PDB file of C-alpha atoms in Angstrom:
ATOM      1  CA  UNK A   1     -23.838  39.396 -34.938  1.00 60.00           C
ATOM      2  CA  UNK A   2     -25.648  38.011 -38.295  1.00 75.00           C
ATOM      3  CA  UNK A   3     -29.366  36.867 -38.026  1.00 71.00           C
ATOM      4  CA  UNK A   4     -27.635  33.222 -38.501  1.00 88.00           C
ATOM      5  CA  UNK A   5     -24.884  32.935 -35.692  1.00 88.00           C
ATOM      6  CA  UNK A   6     -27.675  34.285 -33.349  1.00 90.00           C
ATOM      7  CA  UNK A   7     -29.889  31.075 -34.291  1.00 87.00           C
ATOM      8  CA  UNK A   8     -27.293  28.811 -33.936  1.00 88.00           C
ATOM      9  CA  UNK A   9     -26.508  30.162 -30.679  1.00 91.00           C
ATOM     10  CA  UNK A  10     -30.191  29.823 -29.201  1.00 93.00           C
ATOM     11  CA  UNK A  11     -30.375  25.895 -31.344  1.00 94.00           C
ATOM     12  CA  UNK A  12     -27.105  25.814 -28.472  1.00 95.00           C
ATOM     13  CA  UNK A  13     -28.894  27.242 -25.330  1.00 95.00           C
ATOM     14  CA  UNK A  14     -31.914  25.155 -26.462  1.00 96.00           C
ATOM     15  CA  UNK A  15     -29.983  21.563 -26.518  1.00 97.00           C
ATOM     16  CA  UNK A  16     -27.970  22.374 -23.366  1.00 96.00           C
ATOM     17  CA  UNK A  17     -31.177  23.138 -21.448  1.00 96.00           C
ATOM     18  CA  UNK A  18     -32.188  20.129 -22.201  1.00 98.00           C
ATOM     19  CA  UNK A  19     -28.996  18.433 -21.026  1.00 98.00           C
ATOM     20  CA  UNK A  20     -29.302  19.752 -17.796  1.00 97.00           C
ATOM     21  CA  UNK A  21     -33.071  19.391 -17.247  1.00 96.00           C
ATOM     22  CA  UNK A  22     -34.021  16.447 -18.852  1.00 96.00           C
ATOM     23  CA  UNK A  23     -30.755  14.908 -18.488  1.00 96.00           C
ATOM     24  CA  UNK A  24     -28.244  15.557 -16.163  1.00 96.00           C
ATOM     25  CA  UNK A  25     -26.488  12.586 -15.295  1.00 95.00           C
ATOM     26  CA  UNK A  26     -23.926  14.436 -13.021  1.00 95.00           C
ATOM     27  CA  UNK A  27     -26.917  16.431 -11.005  1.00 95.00           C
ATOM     28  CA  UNK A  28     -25.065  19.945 -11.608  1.00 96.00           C
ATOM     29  CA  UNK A  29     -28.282  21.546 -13.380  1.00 92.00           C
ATOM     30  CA  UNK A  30     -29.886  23.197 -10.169  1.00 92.00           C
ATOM     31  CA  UNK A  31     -25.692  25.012  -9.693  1.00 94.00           C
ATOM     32  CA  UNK A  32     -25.366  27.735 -12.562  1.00 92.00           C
ATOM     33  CA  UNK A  33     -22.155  27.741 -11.998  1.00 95.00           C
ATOM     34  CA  UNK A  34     -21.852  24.582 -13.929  1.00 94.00           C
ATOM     35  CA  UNK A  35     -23.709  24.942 -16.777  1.00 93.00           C
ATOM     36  CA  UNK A  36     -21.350  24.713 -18.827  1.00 94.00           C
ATOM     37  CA  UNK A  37     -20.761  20.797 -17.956  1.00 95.00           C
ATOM     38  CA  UNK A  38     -22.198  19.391 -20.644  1.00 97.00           C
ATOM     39  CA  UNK A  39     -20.340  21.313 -23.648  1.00 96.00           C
ATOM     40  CA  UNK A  40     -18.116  19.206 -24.337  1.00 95.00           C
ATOM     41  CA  UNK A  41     -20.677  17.355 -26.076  1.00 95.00           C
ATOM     42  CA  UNK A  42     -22.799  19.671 -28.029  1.00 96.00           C
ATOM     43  CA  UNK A  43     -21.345  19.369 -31.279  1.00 95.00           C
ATOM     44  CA  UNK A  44     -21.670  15.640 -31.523  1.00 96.00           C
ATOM     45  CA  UNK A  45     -25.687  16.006 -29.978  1.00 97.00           C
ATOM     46  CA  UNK A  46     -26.248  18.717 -32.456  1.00 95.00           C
ATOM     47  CA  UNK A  47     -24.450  15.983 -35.114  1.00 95.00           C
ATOM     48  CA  UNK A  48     -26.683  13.232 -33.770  1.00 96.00           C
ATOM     49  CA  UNK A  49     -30.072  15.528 -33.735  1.00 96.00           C
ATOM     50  CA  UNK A  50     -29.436  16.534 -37.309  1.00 94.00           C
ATOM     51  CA  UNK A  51     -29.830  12.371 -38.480  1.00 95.00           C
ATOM     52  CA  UNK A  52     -33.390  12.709 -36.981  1.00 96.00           C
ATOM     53  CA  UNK A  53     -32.938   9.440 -35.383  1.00 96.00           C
ATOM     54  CA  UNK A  54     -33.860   8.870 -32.085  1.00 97.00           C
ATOM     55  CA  UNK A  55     -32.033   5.901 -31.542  1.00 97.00           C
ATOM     56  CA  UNK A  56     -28.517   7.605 -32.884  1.00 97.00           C
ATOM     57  CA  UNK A  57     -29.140  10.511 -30.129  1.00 98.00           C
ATOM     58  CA  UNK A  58     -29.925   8.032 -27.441  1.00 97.00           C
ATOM     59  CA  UNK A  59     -26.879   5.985 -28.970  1.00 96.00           C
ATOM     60  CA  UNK A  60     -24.911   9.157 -27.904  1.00 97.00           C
ATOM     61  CA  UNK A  61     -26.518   9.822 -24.558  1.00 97.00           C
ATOM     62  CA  UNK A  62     -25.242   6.341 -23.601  1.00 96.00           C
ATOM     63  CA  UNK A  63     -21.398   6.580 -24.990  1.00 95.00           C
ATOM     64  CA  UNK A  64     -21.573   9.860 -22.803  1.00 95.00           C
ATOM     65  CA  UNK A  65     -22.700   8.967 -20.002  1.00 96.00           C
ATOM     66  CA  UNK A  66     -20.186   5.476 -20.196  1.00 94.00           C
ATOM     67  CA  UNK A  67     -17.410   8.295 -20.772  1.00 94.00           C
ATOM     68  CA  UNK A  68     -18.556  10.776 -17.652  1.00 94.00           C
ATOM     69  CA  UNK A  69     -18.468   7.188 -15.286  1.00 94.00           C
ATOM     70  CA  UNK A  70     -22.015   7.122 -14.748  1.00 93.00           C
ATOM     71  CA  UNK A  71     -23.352   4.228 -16.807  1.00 77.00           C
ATOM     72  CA  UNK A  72     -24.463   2.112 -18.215  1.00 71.00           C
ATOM     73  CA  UNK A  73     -28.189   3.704 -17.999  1.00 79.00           C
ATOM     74  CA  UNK A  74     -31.425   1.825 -18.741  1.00 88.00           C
ATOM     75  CA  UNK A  75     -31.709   2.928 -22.766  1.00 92.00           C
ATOM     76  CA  UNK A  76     -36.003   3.325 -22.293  1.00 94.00           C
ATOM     77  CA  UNK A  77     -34.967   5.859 -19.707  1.00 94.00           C
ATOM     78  CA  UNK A  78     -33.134   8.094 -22.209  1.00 96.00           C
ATOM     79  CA  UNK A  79     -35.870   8.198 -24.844  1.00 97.00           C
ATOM     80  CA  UNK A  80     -37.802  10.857 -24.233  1.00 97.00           C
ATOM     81  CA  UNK A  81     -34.631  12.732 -23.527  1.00 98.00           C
ATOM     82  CA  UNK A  82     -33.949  12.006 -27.283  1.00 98.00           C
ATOM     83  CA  UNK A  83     -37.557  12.429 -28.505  1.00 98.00           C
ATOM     84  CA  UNK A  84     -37.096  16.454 -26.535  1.00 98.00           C
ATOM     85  CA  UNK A  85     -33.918  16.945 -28.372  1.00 98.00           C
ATOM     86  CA  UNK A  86     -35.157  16.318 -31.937  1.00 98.00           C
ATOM     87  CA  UNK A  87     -38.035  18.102 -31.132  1.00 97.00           C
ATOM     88  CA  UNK A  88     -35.820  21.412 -31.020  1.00 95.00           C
ATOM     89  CA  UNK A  89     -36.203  23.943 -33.758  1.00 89.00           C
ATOM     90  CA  UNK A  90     -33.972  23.860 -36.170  1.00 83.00           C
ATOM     91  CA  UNK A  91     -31.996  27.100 -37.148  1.00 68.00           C
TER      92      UNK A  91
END
């Protein structure tokens, strides 16, 4: 596996760790049997992250969690869950 596939894979791990801990609107983060839950997602949150606008990634967070049946959520909530994402490295 080449040095850059590797990074994009951790950039991957990193941004659904964050899903699940800072996140989580399902509560599946404590069962690693469901880590996976959140996947479906990561290439528009890696999209969003990549503007470097907060508000697009919390944009997201909202049309997600609308689409999972779990909003609408208070936008201030979802924030620093936003601010932790673009604070990922980049690969």
């Amino acid at each position: 596996m080449n040095v850059d596939r590797k990074a994009a894979l951790r950039r991957i791990d990193e941004i659904r760790r964050v899903l699940l801990a800072d996140w989580d609107p399902l509560s599946v983060g404590s069962n690693p049997k469901l880590s996976d839950e959140y996947d479906f997602c990561l290439g528009k949150v890696l999209k969003a992250i990549d503007t470097g606008e907060a508000g697009r990634v919390v944009d997201l967070l909202v049309e997600m969690e609308d689409y999972l049946g779990v909003g609408p959520t208070n936008r201030e909530s979802l924030a620093p869950v936003a601010r932790r994402l673009l604070e990922l490295p980049r690969t």
